[in-house]
């Protein structure tokens, strides 16, 4: 039977799970505070999620017409267009969210398409969009700062809801194994504190948190985290020093470094804590990944409960590395080839793929220049040396 070798030593038997994803039955995400999705990689620009409200029981939305149709399609072995981010990752042999779920939950199709909350193993709970940063790859659904700046810029965003549907019902998720926190920045969120307090049997739950590393959790929160079976704390950092300050505006590098050091120290004694440098690779930072990884490796100094993870940005597409020309791909590859760490293999494979035929360059330039004008920054001036004019 043909096995496909994956990054990080894992292999998937593709013949048993060609297209279906366990999260369609065992996953639930309310990542934008207004609709439900099987996971946060499901693209809501491609098709909207299932509308949900405080008045409607979550289980009705979970068994709605939309979810039933997605499940039937997967049973028939058809691809769902909104799952394209997983399929794109798999094409370049980068472990997709779907493959993580197959590994965690197993490749067998469930016997029934009717789902109960107690059968959800992997939940992604929105805790509100309050955030102090306005990162280039983010939007008002996940950042209150962006919501105000969109208004100033006269840009449109569909409605912003603050319903914390899953967090408010978390005690009903009795079969939970993985709980991912979606924000906003959880270090500012009271709802996050409530969520970790009310999670059933935390000693059986792996908690995944992403933080922008500008602020450390309070002692009270850090104490509550010790109850969980495992805590995977990802620090979202997209560049070294001033590059991060510009992409993840208006963060200050000194704060980021101090937070990373503090958590690394903590992971030495708190055995359930794993610390991850999580970098979203886009056209904006693909030319400067090495200084960031070198910084992280020096800081963590082989600490066993820490690692780095690179994920490839797919949306908005004009920020994606799929939008690079042949020359730009070669330039980025030349820089990355200075380092043979397997961490970069997926990015290198993507850069060796077909170049963009018609790169959406005017959208990229317009986006960066408008943001610079609004903030009084000079990011585009710094960045434009990497791209063809
Ligand atoms: S295939 Fe990917 S995008 Fe689709 S439900 Fe699974 S994890 Fe989410």
Short mmCIF file of C-alpha atoms and ligand atoms in Angstrom, two decimals:
data_model
loop_
_atom_site.label_atom_id
_atom_site.label_comp_id
_atom_site.label_asym_id
_atom_site.label_seq_id
_atom_site.Cartn_x
_atom_site.Cartn_y
_atom_site.Cartn_z
CA UNK A 1 0.00 0.00 0.00
CA UNK A 2 1.47 3.37 -1.02
CA UNK A 3 2.42 5.63 1.89
CA UNK A 4 3.16 9.29 1.56
CA UNK A 5 6.04 10.44 3.76
CA UNK A 6 5.15 13.60 5.63
CA UNK A 7 7.20 16.24 7.34
CA UNK A 8 8.19 15.50 10.94
CA UNK A 9 8.27 11.74 10.38
CA UNK A 10 4.55 11.03 10.09
CA UNK A 11 3.01 9.08 7.23
CA UNK A 12 -0.58 9.02 6.05
CA UNK A 13 -2.19 6.12 4.27
CA UNK A 14 -3.90 8.20 1.58
CA UNK A 15 -5.94 5.27 0.29
CA UNK A 16 -7.91 5.16 3.58
CA UNK A 17 -8.60 8.89 3.78
CA UNK A 18 -8.39 10.43 0.31
CA UNK A 19 -10.49 13.51 1.00
CA UNK A 20 -12.60 13.17 4.12
CA UNK A 21 -11.76 15.04 7.29
CA UNK A 22 -12.71 13.90 10.81
CA UNK A 23 -13.35 17.51 11.81
CA UNK A 24 -16.51 17.55 9.71
CA UNK A 25 -17.97 15.18 12.32
CA UNK A 26 -15.81 15.75 15.39
CA UNK A 27 -14.80 19.40 15.05
CA UNK A 28 -16.54 22.71 15.65
CA UNK A 29 -15.34 26.30 15.36
CA UNK A 30 -17.13 29.60 15.99
CA UNK A 31 -14.09 31.58 15.03
CA UNK A 32 -15.84 34.78 13.84
CA UNK A 33 -18.44 34.95 16.59
CA UNK A 34 -21.39 34.62 14.25
CA UNK A 35 -21.23 31.32 12.35
CA UNK A 36 -20.13 27.74 12.86
CA UNK A 37 -17.51 25.90 10.83
CA UNK A 38 -15.83 22.51 11.12
CA UNK A 39 -12.51 24.28 11.75
CA UNK A 40 -10.73 27.62 11.40
CA UNK A 41 -9.01 26.67 8.10
CA UNK A 42 -12.39 26.38 6.34
CA UNK A 43 -12.45 29.45 4.10
CA UNK A 44 -15.36 31.76 4.86
CA UNK A 45 -14.70 33.87 1.80
CA UNK A 46 -15.41 30.78 -0.31
CA UNK A 47 -18.69 29.94 1.44
CA UNK A 48 -20.20 31.27 4.64
CA UNK A 49 -20.46 29.07 7.71
CA UNK A 50 -23.72 28.04 9.34
CA UNK A 51 -25.33 31.06 11.02
CA UNK A 52 -25.64 30.56 14.75
CA UNK A 53 -27.04 32.64 17.55
CA UNK A 54 -27.40 32.53 21.31
CA UNK A 55 -31.08 31.63 20.92
CA UNK A 56 -30.45 28.57 18.74
CA UNK A 57 -29.01 25.42 20.42
CA UNK A 58 -25.56 24.70 19.00
CA UNK A 59 -26.55 21.14 18.22
CA UNK A 60 -29.23 22.31 15.71
CA UNK A 61 -26.64 24.24 13.71
CA UNK A 62 -24.29 21.29 13.94
CA UNK A 63 -26.92 19.12 12.23
CA UNK A 64 -28.04 21.81 9.79
CA UNK A 65 -28.56 21.32 6.07
CA UNK A 66 -25.12 22.82 5.34
CA UNK A 67 -23.18 20.50 7.65
CA UNK A 68 -25.19 17.49 6.36
CA UNK A 69 -24.34 18.38 2.76
CA UNK A 70 -20.63 18.82 3.55
CA UNK A 71 -20.58 15.45 5.34
CA UNK A 72 -22.35 13.67 2.44
CA UNK A 73 -19.92 15.19 -0.02
CA UNK A 74 -16.97 13.96 2.02
CA UNK A 75 -18.52 10.48 2.26
CA UNK A 76 -18.76 10.44 -1.55
CA UNK A 77 -15.04 11.25 -1.73
CA UNK A 78 -15.61 14.72 -3.19
CA UNK A 79 -13.51 17.72 -2.28
CA UNK A 80 -15.09 20.72 -0.59
CA UNK A 81 -13.92 23.97 -2.11
CA UNK A 82 -13.66 25.76 1.26
CA UNK A 83 -11.14 23.12 2.39
CA UNK A 84 -8.66 24.26 -0.29
CA UNK A 85 -6.06 25.40 2.28
CA UNK A 86 -5.64 21.81 3.47
CA UNK A 87 -5.49 20.48 -0.09
CA UNK A 88 -2.87 23.10 -1.06
CA UNK A 89 -0.73 22.17 1.97
CA UNK A 90 -0.99 18.47 1.13
CA UNK A 91 0.11 19.09 -2.46
CA UNK A 92 3.49 20.30 -1.18
CA UNK A 93 3.63 17.63 1.55
CA UNK A 94 3.18 20.08 4.41
CA UNK A 95 1.10 18.45 7.12
CA UNK A 96 -2.38 19.93 6.79
CA UNK A 97 -4.94 20.57 9.51
CA UNK A 98 -6.92 17.66 8.02
CA UNK A 99 -3.94 15.33 8.36
CA UNK A 100 -3.40 16.46 11.96
CA UNK A 101 -7.06 15.58 12.63
CA UNK A 102 -6.69 12.19 10.91
CA UNK A 103 -3.72 11.50 13.14
CA UNK A 104 -5.46 12.68 16.33
CA UNK A 105 -8.96 11.28 15.73
CA UNK A 106 -8.31 8.43 13.27
CA UNK A 107 -9.10 7.84 9.59
CA UNK A 108 -12.36 5.85 9.90
CA UNK A 109 -15.57 7.50 8.71
CA UNK A 110 -18.19 7.72 11.49
CA UNK A 111 -21.17 5.40 11.17
CA UNK A 112 -23.71 8.25 11.32
CA UNK A 113 -23.91 11.85 10.12
CA UNK A 114 -25.93 13.00 13.13
CA UNK A 115 -23.64 14.73 15.58
CA UNK A 116 -24.01 15.54 19.29
CA UNK A 117 -21.99 18.11 21.25
CA UNK A 118 -20.61 15.33 23.45
CA UNK A 119 -19.02 13.78 20.33
CA UNK A 120 -17.04 16.89 19.47
CA UNK A 121 -13.39 16.12 20.15
CA UNK A 122 -11.79 19.22 18.66
CA UNK A 123 -13.39 22.59 19.43
CA UNK A 124 -12.20 26.06 18.51
CA UNK A 125 -13.71 28.63 20.82
CA UNK A 126 -13.85 32.33 19.92
CA UNK A 127 -13.16 34.52 22.98
CA UNK A 128 -13.80 37.93 21.38
CA UNK A 129 -11.78 40.04 18.96
CA UNK A 130 -10.15 42.38 21.49
CA UNK A 131 -6.56 42.82 20.33
CA UNK A 132 -3.92 45.50 20.69
CA UNK A 133 -2.31 44.74 17.30
CA UNK A 134 -3.27 45.23 13.64
CA UNK A 135 -1.22 42.66 11.78
CA UNK A 136 -1.04 42.83 7.98
CA UNK A 137 -2.49 39.33 7.59
CA UNK A 138 -5.36 39.91 10.06
CA UNK A 139 -8.79 41.54 9.83
CA UNK A 140 -11.56 43.07 11.99
CA UNK A 141 -13.09 39.68 12.86
CA UNK A 142 -9.96 38.88 14.86
CA UNK A 143 -8.76 42.35 15.88
CA UNK A 144 -10.68 45.20 17.46
CA UNK A 145 -7.77 47.48 16.47
CA UNK A 146 -8.30 46.55 12.83
CA UNK A 147 -12.04 47.20 13.15
CA UNK A 148 -11.33 50.87 14.00
CA UNK A 149 -8.64 51.22 11.33
CA UNK A 150 -10.93 49.71 8.64
CA UNK A 151 -13.41 52.45 9.49
CA UNK A 152 -10.75 55.16 9.21
CA UNK A 153 -9.61 53.75 5.88
CA UNK A 154 -13.19 53.47 4.58
CA UNK A 155 -12.75 49.70 4.00
CA UNK A 156 -15.68 47.32 4.29
CA UNK A 157 -15.94 44.23 6.45
CA UNK A 158 -19.01 42.09 6.90
CA UNK A 159 -20.64 42.31 10.31
CA UNK A 160 -18.53 41.89 13.41
CA UNK A 161 -20.23 39.79 16.07
CA UNK A 162 -18.90 39.06 19.52
CA UNK A 163 -20.92 35.92 20.26
CA UNK A 164 -18.84 33.46 22.22
CA UNK A 165 -21.08 30.51 21.43
CA UNK A 166 -18.74 27.61 22.14
CA UNK A 167 -17.07 29.25 25.15
CA UNK A 168 -20.53 29.85 26.68
CA UNK A 169 -21.52 26.18 26.25
CA UNK A 170 -18.16 24.59 26.95
CA UNK A 171 -19.46 22.49 29.86
CA UNK A 172 -21.57 20.51 27.33
CA UNK A 173 -18.46 19.45 25.38
CA UNK A 174 -17.84 16.40 27.51
CA UNK A 175 -15.91 14.44 24.86
CA UNK A 176 -13.39 17.19 24.25
CA UNK A 177 -9.75 16.24 23.59
CA UNK A 178 -8.39 19.38 21.93
CA UNK A 179 -9.55 22.92 22.69
CA UNK A 180 -8.20 25.73 20.53
CA UNK A 181 -8.65 29.32 21.57
CA UNK A 182 -9.51 31.80 18.81
CA UNK A 183 -9.29 35.57 19.35
CA UNK A 184 -8.43 38.40 19.67
CA UNK A 185 -5.52 38.22 22.03
CA UNK A 186 -6.37 35.81 24.87
CA UNK A 187 -4.06 37.64 27.32
CA UNK A 188 -6.62 40.50 27.27
CA UNK A 189 -9.73 38.32 27.42
CA UNK A 190 -11.90 37.68 30.48
CA UNK A 191 -13.86 35.19 28.35
CA UNK A 192 -10.65 33.18 27.92
CA UNK A 193 -10.28 32.98 31.71
CA UNK A 194 -13.89 31.80 32.01
CA UNK A 195 -13.34 29.25 29.26
CA UNK A 196 -10.36 27.59 30.93
CA UNK A 197 -12.15 27.64 34.27
CA UNK A 198 -15.25 25.88 32.87
CA UNK A 199 -13.65 23.34 30.52
CA UNK A 200 -14.79 19.86 31.54
CA UNK A 201 -12.07 17.41 32.67
CA UNK A 202 -9.10 19.66 31.74
CA UNK A 203 -6.73 16.87 32.75
CA UNK A 204 -7.82 15.06 29.54
CA UNK A 205 -7.73 18.15 27.29
CA UNK A 206 -4.91 19.55 25.19
CA UNK A 207 -5.26 23.33 25.11
CA UNK A 208 -3.94 25.26 22.10
CA UNK A 209 -3.45 28.99 22.58
CA UNK A 210 -2.03 31.57 20.19
CA UNK A 211 -0.70 34.77 21.66
CA UNK A 212 0.88 37.81 20.04
CA UNK A 213 3.51 37.81 22.84
CA UNK A 214 3.04 41.46 23.73
CA UNK A 215 1.69 40.60 27.15
CA UNK A 216 2.24 37.73 29.59
CA UNK A 217 -0.73 35.90 31.10
CA UNK A 218 -1.53 36.78 34.70
CA UNK A 219 -0.35 34.45 37.49
CA UNK A 220 -3.96 33.46 37.98
CA UNK A 221 -4.26 32.28 34.36
CA UNK A 222 -0.86 30.56 34.45
CA UNK A 223 -1.99 28.62 37.53
CA UNK A 224 -5.20 27.49 35.79
CA UNK A 225 -3.24 26.31 32.77
CA UNK A 226 -1.47 23.76 34.96
CA UNK A 227 -4.70 21.72 35.21
CA UNK A 228 -4.67 20.86 31.52
CA UNK A 229 -3.17 17.67 30.17
CA UNK A 230 -1.04 19.72 27.81
CA UNK A 231 -0.83 23.39 26.85
CA UNK A 232 0.49 24.26 23.41
CA UNK A 233 1.27 27.96 23.56
CA UNK A 234 2.08 29.41 20.14
CA UNK A 235 3.77 32.78 20.00
CA UNK A 236 2.73 34.44 16.74
CA UNK A 237 5.83 36.25 15.57
CA UNK A 238 6.32 36.96 11.88
CA UNK A 239 9.71 38.62 11.63
CA UNK A 240 12.86 39.46 13.50
CA UNK A 241 12.93 42.83 15.33
CA UNK A 242 11.71 45.78 13.19
CA UNK A 243 10.13 43.48 10.59
CA UNK A 244 7.83 42.05 13.25
CA UNK A 245 7.11 45.55 14.54
CA UNK A 246 5.89 46.54 11.07
CA UNK A 247 3.99 43.39 10.10
CA UNK A 248 2.50 43.01 13.58
CA UNK A 249 1.92 46.70 14.22
CA UNK A 250 2.31 48.38 16.73
CA UNK A 251 4.17 45.70 18.70
CA UNK A 252 7.56 46.48 20.25
CA UNK A 253 10.35 43.95 19.79
CA UNK A 254 11.66 44.39 23.35
CA UNK A 255 8.27 43.27 24.70
CA UNK A 256 8.14 40.27 22.37
CA UNK A 257 11.62 39.14 23.32
CA UNK A 258 10.96 39.56 27.05
CA UNK A 259 7.73 37.53 26.79
CA UNK A 260 9.40 34.75 24.79
CA UNK A 261 12.22 34.52 27.36
CA UNK A 262 9.79 34.37 30.26
CA UNK A 263 7.69 31.58 28.70
CA UNK A 264 10.82 29.63 27.74
CA UNK A 265 11.95 29.79 31.37
CA UNK A 266 8.50 28.67 32.50
CA UNK A 267 8.49 25.70 30.11
CA UNK A 268 11.58 24.37 31.88
CA UNK A 269 9.61 23.78 35.08
CA UNK A 270 5.98 23.55 33.93
CA UNK A 271 6.00 20.08 32.40
CA UNK A 272 2.67 20.37 30.53
CA UNK A 273 3.74 23.52 28.66
CA UNK A 274 5.02 23.37 25.10
CA UNK A 275 6.16 26.62 23.53
CA UNK A 276 6.02 27.16 19.77
CA UNK A 277 7.29 29.99 17.65
CA UNK A 278 4.47 30.19 15.11
CA UNK A 279 5.27 32.13 11.97
CA UNK A 280 2.78 32.75 9.20
CA UNK A 281 4.81 32.81 6.02
CA UNK A 282 3.65 35.36 3.48
CA UNK A 283 5.11 37.42 0.68
CA UNK A 284 5.98 40.01 3.36
CA UNK A 285 8.40 37.87 5.37
CA UNK A 286 9.50 34.97 3.15
CA UNK A 287 12.71 36.84 2.26
CA UNK A 288 13.66 37.32 5.91
CA UNK A 289 12.84 34.05 7.65
CA UNK A 290 16.40 33.07 8.56
CA UNK A 291 17.14 35.92 11.03
CA UNK A 292 13.92 35.08 12.88
CA UNK A 293 14.64 31.35 13.15
CA UNK A 294 18.26 32.04 14.14
CA UNK A 295 17.03 34.35 16.91
CA UNK A 296 14.57 31.71 18.16
CA UNK A 297 17.11 28.89 18.09
CA UNK A 298 19.63 30.97 20.05
CA UNK A 299 16.98 31.97 22.59
CA UNK A 300 15.55 28.49 23.17
CA UNK A 301 19.00 26.91 23.29
CA UNK A 302 17.72 23.37 22.53
CA UNK A 303 15.10 23.57 25.25
CA UNK A 304 13.21 20.27 24.74
CA UNK A 305 9.67 21.64 25.14
CA UNK A 306 9.95 24.30 22.46
CA UNK A 307 10.03 24.32 18.68
CA UNK A 308 9.23 26.42 15.62
CA UNK A 309 6.38 25.98 13.18
CA UNK A 310 5.92 27.70 9.83
CA UNK A 311 2.46 27.87 8.31
CA UNK A 312 1.78 29.19 4.83
CA UNK A 313 -0.67 32.06 4.50
CA UNK A 314 -3.29 31.28 1.82
CA UNK A 315 -5.70 34.15 2.31
CA UNK A 316 -5.84 37.02 1.37
CA UNK A 317 -4.27 35.60 -1.81
CA UNK A 318 -2.36 38.80 -2.72
CA UNK A 319 -0.22 38.29 0.41
CA UNK A 320 0.43 34.62 -0.37
CA UNK A 321 3.83 33.34 -1.58
CA UNK A 322 1.85 31.70 -4.41
CA UNK A 323 1.71 35.25 -5.74
CA UNK A 324 5.47 35.43 -6.42
CA UNK A 325 6.96 35.61 -9.92
CA UNK A 326 9.66 33.17 -11.06
CA UNK A 327 12.43 35.70 -10.27
CA UNK A 328 11.04 36.40 -6.82
CA UNK A 329 10.69 32.68 -6.07
CA UNK A 330 14.35 32.17 -7.02
CA UNK A 331 15.44 35.10 -4.85
CA UNK A 332 13.59 33.72 -1.83
CA UNK A 333 14.92 30.21 -2.47
CA UNK A 334 18.49 31.46 -2.71
CA UNK A 335 18.15 33.02 0.75
CA UNK A 336 16.47 29.98 2.28
CA UNK A 337 18.94 27.53 0.75
CA UNK A 338 21.60 28.97 3.08
CA UNK A 339 19.93 26.84 5.75
CA UNK A 340 19.25 23.10 5.41
CA UNK A 341 16.90 22.84 8.43
CA UNK A 342 13.94 20.58 7.39
CA UNK A 343 11.70 23.25 8.93
CA UNK A 344 11.99 25.14 5.62
CA UNK A 345 11.33 22.15 3.32
CA UNK A 346 7.61 22.86 2.81
CA UNK A 347 8.28 26.52 1.99
CA UNK A 348 11.03 25.51 -0.45
CA UNK A 349 8.69 23.04 -2.18
CA UNK A 350 6.05 25.76 -2.49
CA UNK A 351 8.68 28.14 -3.95
CA UNK A 352 9.69 25.46 -6.44
CA UNK A 353 6.08 25.23 -7.66
CA UNK A 354 4.65 27.11 -10.63
CA UNK A 355 5.09 30.90 -10.36
CA UNK A 356 2.12 33.25 -10.41
CA UNK A 357 1.01 33.91 -13.98
CA UNK A 358 -0.71 37.20 -13.19
CA UNK A 359 0.48 38.26 -9.74
CA UNK A 360 -2.09 40.45 -7.98
CA UNK A 361 0.61 43.07 -7.49
CA UNK A 362 -1.51 46.20 -7.62
CA UNK A 363 -3.65 44.87 -4.72
CA UNK A 364 -0.50 44.18 -2.68
CA UNK A 365 1.03 47.59 -3.33
CA UNK A 366 -2.23 49.41 -2.74
CA UNK A 367 -2.83 47.52 0.53
CA UNK A 368 0.66 48.19 1.92
CA UNK A 369 0.75 51.84 0.85
CA UNK A 370 -2.68 52.62 2.31
CA UNK A 371 -1.68 51.02 5.61
CA UNK A 372 1.59 52.99 5.64
CA UNK A 373 -0.31 56.23 5.02
CA UNK A 374 -2.80 55.47 7.75
CA UNK A 375 -0.08 54.65 10.32
CA UNK A 376 2.71 56.97 9.22
CA UNK A 377 5.02 53.94 8.67
CA UNK A 378 7.41 53.10 5.83
CA UNK A 379 6.94 49.36 5.57
CA UNK A 380 6.47 49.25 1.80
CA UNK A 381 9.64 51.28 1.23
CA UNK A 382 11.57 48.69 3.28
CA UNK A 383 9.89 45.71 1.59
CA UNK A 384 9.81 46.67 -2.08
CA UNK A 385 13.46 45.74 -2.77
CA UNK A 386 12.38 42.09 -2.72
CA UNK A 387 9.76 42.27 -5.44
CA UNK A 388 9.93 42.99 -9.16
CA UNK A 389 8.70 46.51 -9.81
S1 LIG B 1 -10.25 19.50 5.37
FE1 LIG B 1 -9.17 21.19 6.39
S2 LIG B 1 -10.46 22.99 6.04
FE2 LIG B 1 -11.73 21.17 5.66
S3 LIG B 1 -12.74 20.73 7.58
FE3 LIG B 1 -10.87 19.53 7.54
S4 LIG B 1 -9.29 20.75 8.54
FE4 LIG B 1 -11.01 22.10 8.05
#
